[in-house]
PDB file of C-alpha atoms in Angstrom:
ATOM      1  CA  MET A   1      33.662 -20.931  -3.735  1.00  0.00           C
ATOM      2  CA  PRO A   2      29.931 -22.953  -3.303  1.00  0.00           C
ATOM      3  CA  LYS A   3      26.835 -22.195  -5.557  1.00  0.00           C
ATOM      4  CA  PHE A   4      24.035 -22.260  -4.926  1.00  0.00           C
ATOM      5  CA  THR A   5      20.376 -21.388  -6.665  1.00  0.00           C
ATOM      6  CA  PHE A   6      17.366 -20.310  -6.049  1.00  0.00           C
ATOM      7  CA  PRO A   7      14.325 -19.542  -7.716  1.00  0.00           C
ATOM      8  CA  GLY A   8      13.507 -15.665  -8.171  1.00  0.00           C
ATOM      9  CA  ARG A   9      10.747 -15.929  -5.421  1.00  0.00           C
ATOM     10  CA  TYR A  10      10.229 -13.936  -1.934  1.00  0.00           C
ATOM     11  CA  GLU A  11       9.192 -17.285  -0.441  1.00  0.00           C
ATOM     12  CA  SER A  12      13.416 -18.340  -1.065  1.00  0.00           C
ATOM     13  CA  LEU A  13      14.493 -15.783   0.631  1.00  0.00           C
ATOM     14  CA  ALA A  14      14.301 -17.703   4.157  1.00  0.00           C
ATOM     15  CA  GLN A  15      16.290 -20.742   2.583  1.00  0.00           C
ATOM     16  CA  ILE A  16      18.909 -17.722   1.235  1.00  0.00           C
ATOM     17  CA  ALA A  17      18.675 -15.861   4.896  1.00  0.00           C
ATOM     18  CA  ALA A  18      18.860 -19.379   6.483  1.00  0.00           C
ATOM     19  CA  LEU A  19      22.365 -20.376   4.725  1.00  0.00           C
ATOM     20  CA  VAL A  20      23.670 -16.247   4.902  1.00  0.00           C
ATOM     21  CA  ARG A  21      23.398 -17.238   9.457  1.00  0.00           C
ATOM     22  CA  GLN A  22      25.529 -20.488   8.690  1.00  0.00           C
ATOM     23  CA  ALA A  23      28.182 -18.395   7.209  1.00  0.00           C
ATOM     24  CA  THR A  24      27.903 -15.975   9.055  1.00  0.00           C
ATOM     25  CA  GLN A  25      29.059 -18.296  12.272  1.00  0.00           C
ATOM     26  CA  GLU A  26      31.051 -20.367  11.026  1.00  0.00           C
ATOM     27  CA  LEU A  27      33.268 -16.781  10.525  1.00  0.00           C
ATOM     28  CA  GLY A  28      32.073 -16.025  14.406  1.00  0.00           C
ATOM     29  CA  LEU A  29      30.717 -12.451  13.645  1.00  0.00           C
ATOM     30  CA  SER A  30      29.004 -10.785  15.609  1.00  0.00           C
ATOM     31  CA  SER A  31      24.513 -11.303  16.103  1.00  0.00           C
ATOM     32  CA  LEU A  32      24.438  -7.735  15.716  1.00  0.00           C
ATOM     33  CA  ASP A  33      26.396  -7.587  11.922  1.00  0.00           C
ATOM     34  CA  ALA A  34      25.739 -10.937  11.751  1.00  0.00           C
ATOM     35  CA  TYR A  35      22.106  -9.516  11.473  1.00  0.00           C
ATOM     36  CA  THR A  36      23.835  -6.663   9.227  1.00  0.00           C
ATOM     37  CA  VAL A  37      24.951  -8.876   6.700  1.00  0.00           C
ATOM     38  CA  GLU A  38      21.514 -11.072   6.568  1.00  0.00           C
ATOM     39  CA  MET A  39      19.287  -7.915   6.322  1.00  0.00           C
ATOM     40  CA  ALA A  40      22.167  -6.825   3.366  1.00  0.00           C
ATOM     41  CA  VAL A  41      21.449  -9.673   1.056  1.00  0.00           C
ATOM     42  CA  ASP A  42      18.006 -10.186   2.182  1.00  0.00           C
ATOM     43  CA  GLU A  43      18.056  -6.672   0.241  1.00  0.00           C
ATOM     44  CA  ALA A  44      19.535  -7.247  -2.142  1.00  0.00           C
ATOM     45  CA  CYS A  45      17.767 -10.537  -3.555  1.00  0.00           C
ATOM     46  CA  SER A  46      14.907  -8.431  -3.015  1.00  0.00           C
ATOM     47  CA  ASN A  47      16.034  -5.740  -5.347  1.00  0.00           C
ATOM     48  CA  ILE A  48      16.805  -8.098  -8.232  1.00  0.00           C
ATOM     49  CA  ILE A  49      12.944  -9.820  -7.505  1.00  0.00           C
ATOM     50  CA  GLU A  50      11.837  -6.708  -7.720  1.00  0.00           C
ATOM     51  CA  HIS A  51      13.829  -4.668 -10.157  1.00  0.00           C
ATOM     52  CA  ALA A  52      16.240  -7.386 -12.522  1.00  0.00           C
ATOM     53  CA  TYR A  53      13.489  -9.487 -12.868  1.00  0.00           C
ATOM     54  CA  GLY A  54      10.166  -7.463 -12.623  1.00  0.00           C
ATOM     55  CA  GLY A  55       8.363  -9.945 -10.286  1.00  0.00           C
ATOM     56  CA  GLU A  56       7.824 -13.353  -9.385  1.00  0.00           C
ATOM     57  CA  GLY A  57       9.864 -16.568 -10.560  1.00  0.00           C
ATOM     58  CA  ARG A  58      11.380 -14.596 -13.852  1.00  0.00           C
ATOM     59  CA  GLY A  59      14.830 -15.911 -13.516  1.00  0.00           C
ATOM     60  CA  GLU A  60      16.840 -17.240 -10.674  1.00  0.00           C
ATOM     61  CA  ILE A  61      19.526 -16.197  -8.036  1.00  0.00           C
ATOM     62  CA  GLU A  62      23.106 -17.224  -7.464  1.00  0.00           C
ATOM     63  CA  LEU A  63      24.689 -16.977  -4.129  1.00  0.00           C
ATOM     64  CA  GLU A  64      28.429 -18.268  -3.099  1.00  0.00           C
ATOM     65  CA  TYR A  65      29.858 -17.254   0.078  1.00  0.00           C
ATOM     66  CA  MET A  66      33.658 -17.466   0.930  1.00  0.00           C
ATOM     67  CA  ILE A  67      35.542 -17.342   4.075  1.00  0.00           C
ATOM     68  CA  GLU A  68      38.713 -15.644   3.989  1.00  0.00           C
ATOM     69  CA  ALA A  69      40.992 -14.303   6.048  1.00  0.00           C
ATOM     70  CA  ASN A  70      39.042 -12.672   8.674  1.00  0.00           C
ATOM     71  CA  SER A  71      36.195 -11.601   5.685  1.00  0.00           C
ATOM     72  CA  LEU A  72      32.797 -12.870   4.390  1.00  0.00           C
ATOM     73  CA  ILE A  73      32.668 -12.623   0.972  1.00  0.00           C
ATOM     74  CA  ILE A  74      28.865 -12.830  -0.753  1.00  0.00           C
ATOM     75  CA  ARG A  75      28.869 -12.922  -4.300  1.00  0.00           C
ATOM     76  CA  LEU A  76      24.859 -12.467  -5.869  1.00  0.00           C
ATOM     77  CA  ARG A  77      24.167 -12.862  -9.694  1.00  0.00           C
ATOM     78  CA  ASP A  78      21.271 -13.015 -11.457  1.00  0.00           C
ATOM     79  CA  HIS A  79      20.729 -13.049 -15.379  1.00  0.00           C
ATOM     80  CA  GLY A  80      17.834  -9.975 -15.172  1.00  0.00           C
ATOM     81  CA  LYS A  81      17.898  -6.285 -16.368  1.00  0.00           C
ATOM     82  CA  PRO A  82      21.320  -4.363 -16.085  1.00  0.00           C
ATOM     83  CA  PHE A  83      21.613  -2.495 -13.015  1.00  0.00           C
ATOM     84  CA  ASP A  84      23.771   0.550 -12.379  1.00  0.00           C
ATOM     85  CA  PRO A  85      23.969   1.524  -9.296  1.00  0.00           C
ATOM     86  CA  LYS A  86      25.586   5.195  -9.760  1.00  0.00           C
ATOM     87  CA  LYS A  87      21.707   5.562 -11.817  1.00  0.00           C
ATOM     88  CA  VAL A  88      20.208   5.744  -7.859  1.00  0.00           C
ATOM     89  CA  ARG A  89      19.326   8.306  -6.763  1.00  0.00           C
ATOM     90  CA  PRO A  90      20.932   9.347  -3.309  1.00  0.00           C
ATOM     91  CA  PRO A  91      17.836   9.369   0.001  1.00  0.00           C
ATOM     92  CA  ARG A  92      17.377  12.379   1.051  1.00  0.00           C
ATOM     93  CA  ARG A  93      18.194  11.718   4.751  1.00  0.00           C
ATOM     94  CA  ASP A  94      17.248  14.991   5.637  1.00  0.00           C
ATOM     95  CA  ALA A  95      14.084  15.816   4.582  1.00  0.00           C
ATOM     96  CA  PRO A  96      10.925  15.526   6.770  1.00  0.00           C
ATOM     97  CA  LEU A  97       9.202  12.580   6.064  1.00  0.00           C
ATOM     98  CA  LYS A  98       6.511  13.674   4.273  1.00  0.00           C
ATOM     99  CA  LYS A  99       8.962  14.026   1.829  1.00  0.00           C
ATOM    100  CA  ARG A 100      11.081  10.961   0.849  1.00  0.00           C
ATOM    101  CA  ARG A 101      10.525   8.281  -1.652  1.00  0.00           C
ATOM    102  CA  ASN A 102       9.068   5.605  -0.325  1.00  0.00           C
ATOM    103  CA  HIS A 103      12.056   3.313  -2.022  1.00  0.00           C
ATOM    104  CA  GLY A 104      15.691   4.211  -2.290  1.00  0.00           C
ATOM    105  CA  LEU A 105      16.929   3.153   1.183  1.00  0.00           C
ATOM    106  CA  GLY A 106      18.058  -0.074   0.206  1.00  0.00           C
ATOM    107  CA  LEU A 107      20.446   0.324  -1.475  1.00  0.00           C
ATOM    108  CA  TYR A 108      21.700   2.995   1.139  1.00  0.00           C
ATOM    109  CA  PHE A 109      21.631   0.104   3.613  1.00  0.00           C
ATOM    110  CA  ILE A 110      23.456  -2.233   1.616  1.00  0.00           C
ATOM    111  CA  TYR A 111      26.792   0.702   1.701  1.00  0.00           C
ATOM    112  CA  GLN A 112      25.863   1.286   5.121  1.00  0.00           C
ATOM    113  CA  TRP A 113      25.872  -2.285   6.836  1.00  0.00           C
ATOM    114  CA  MET A 114      28.993  -3.605   4.046  1.00  0.00           C
ATOM    115  CA  ASP A 115      32.246  -3.180   4.305  1.00  0.00           C
ATOM    116  CA  GLU A 116      32.557  -3.757   0.423  1.00  0.00           C
ATOM    117  CA  VAL A 117      30.289  -3.121  -2.108  1.00  0.00           C
ATOM    118  CA  HIS A 118      31.421  -4.214  -5.637  1.00  0.00           C
ATOM    119  CA  PHE A 119      28.781  -4.870  -9.136  1.00  0.00           C
ATOM    120  CA  ASP A 120      29.514  -5.925 -12.463  1.00  0.00           C
ATOM    121  CA  PHE A 121      27.199  -5.969 -15.201  1.00  0.00           C
ATOM    122  CA  SER A 122      29.024  -8.451 -18.029  1.00  0.00           C
ATOM    123  CA  GLU A 123      27.728 -10.967 -20.622  1.00  0.00           C
ATOM    124  CA  GLY A 124      24.213 -10.864 -18.906  1.00  0.00           C
ATOM    125  CA  THR A 125      24.917 -11.584 -15.803  1.00  0.00           C
ATOM    126  CA  ASN A 126      24.692  -8.746 -12.855  1.00  0.00           C
ATOM    127  CA  THR A 127      26.788  -9.783  -9.852  1.00  0.00           C
ATOM    128  CA  LEU A 128      27.463  -8.403  -6.690  1.00  0.00           C
ATOM    129  CA  THR A 129      29.949  -8.574  -4.271  1.00  0.00           C
ATOM    130  CA  MET A 130      29.798  -8.105  -1.140  1.00  0.00           C
ATOM    131  CA  ILE A 131      31.915  -7.676   2.172  1.00  0.00           C
ATOM    132  CA  LYS A 132      32.272  -7.921   6.122  1.00  0.00           C
ATOM    133  CA  ARG A 133      35.188  -8.506   7.770  1.00  0.00           C
ATOM    134  CA  LYS A 134      34.948  -9.468  11.883  1.00  0.00           C
ATOM    135  CA  LYS A 135      35.784  -7.009  13.994  1.00  0.00           C
TER     136      LYS A 135
END
């Protein structure tokens, strides 16, 4: 699986998105599925910058992808603050808009857009593995 490393800056998101688009085209995902994969990766990378590193320019984002059978496997790694998805409260989707939190939907959407999502933290590294299957 080839590894690409990007500075943990919001300006890196365009290059990351281009790489993800290339991967979705290689697999032949529909335009809707390709868009949702791109959005999931963008959200995950934004979370790495904001939450794992606490701001821009404080670390790197590693991206690997592999096409296996009818699946696209994307792996993101960072060396920021440990992340435990179980500590993130699920969004209250039934609450009126005025009572909803400003943040917290990104992780929810990642789980909705991808077929599988796995988080791991070990030896100072957060690893997020996302899988999208071709339908």
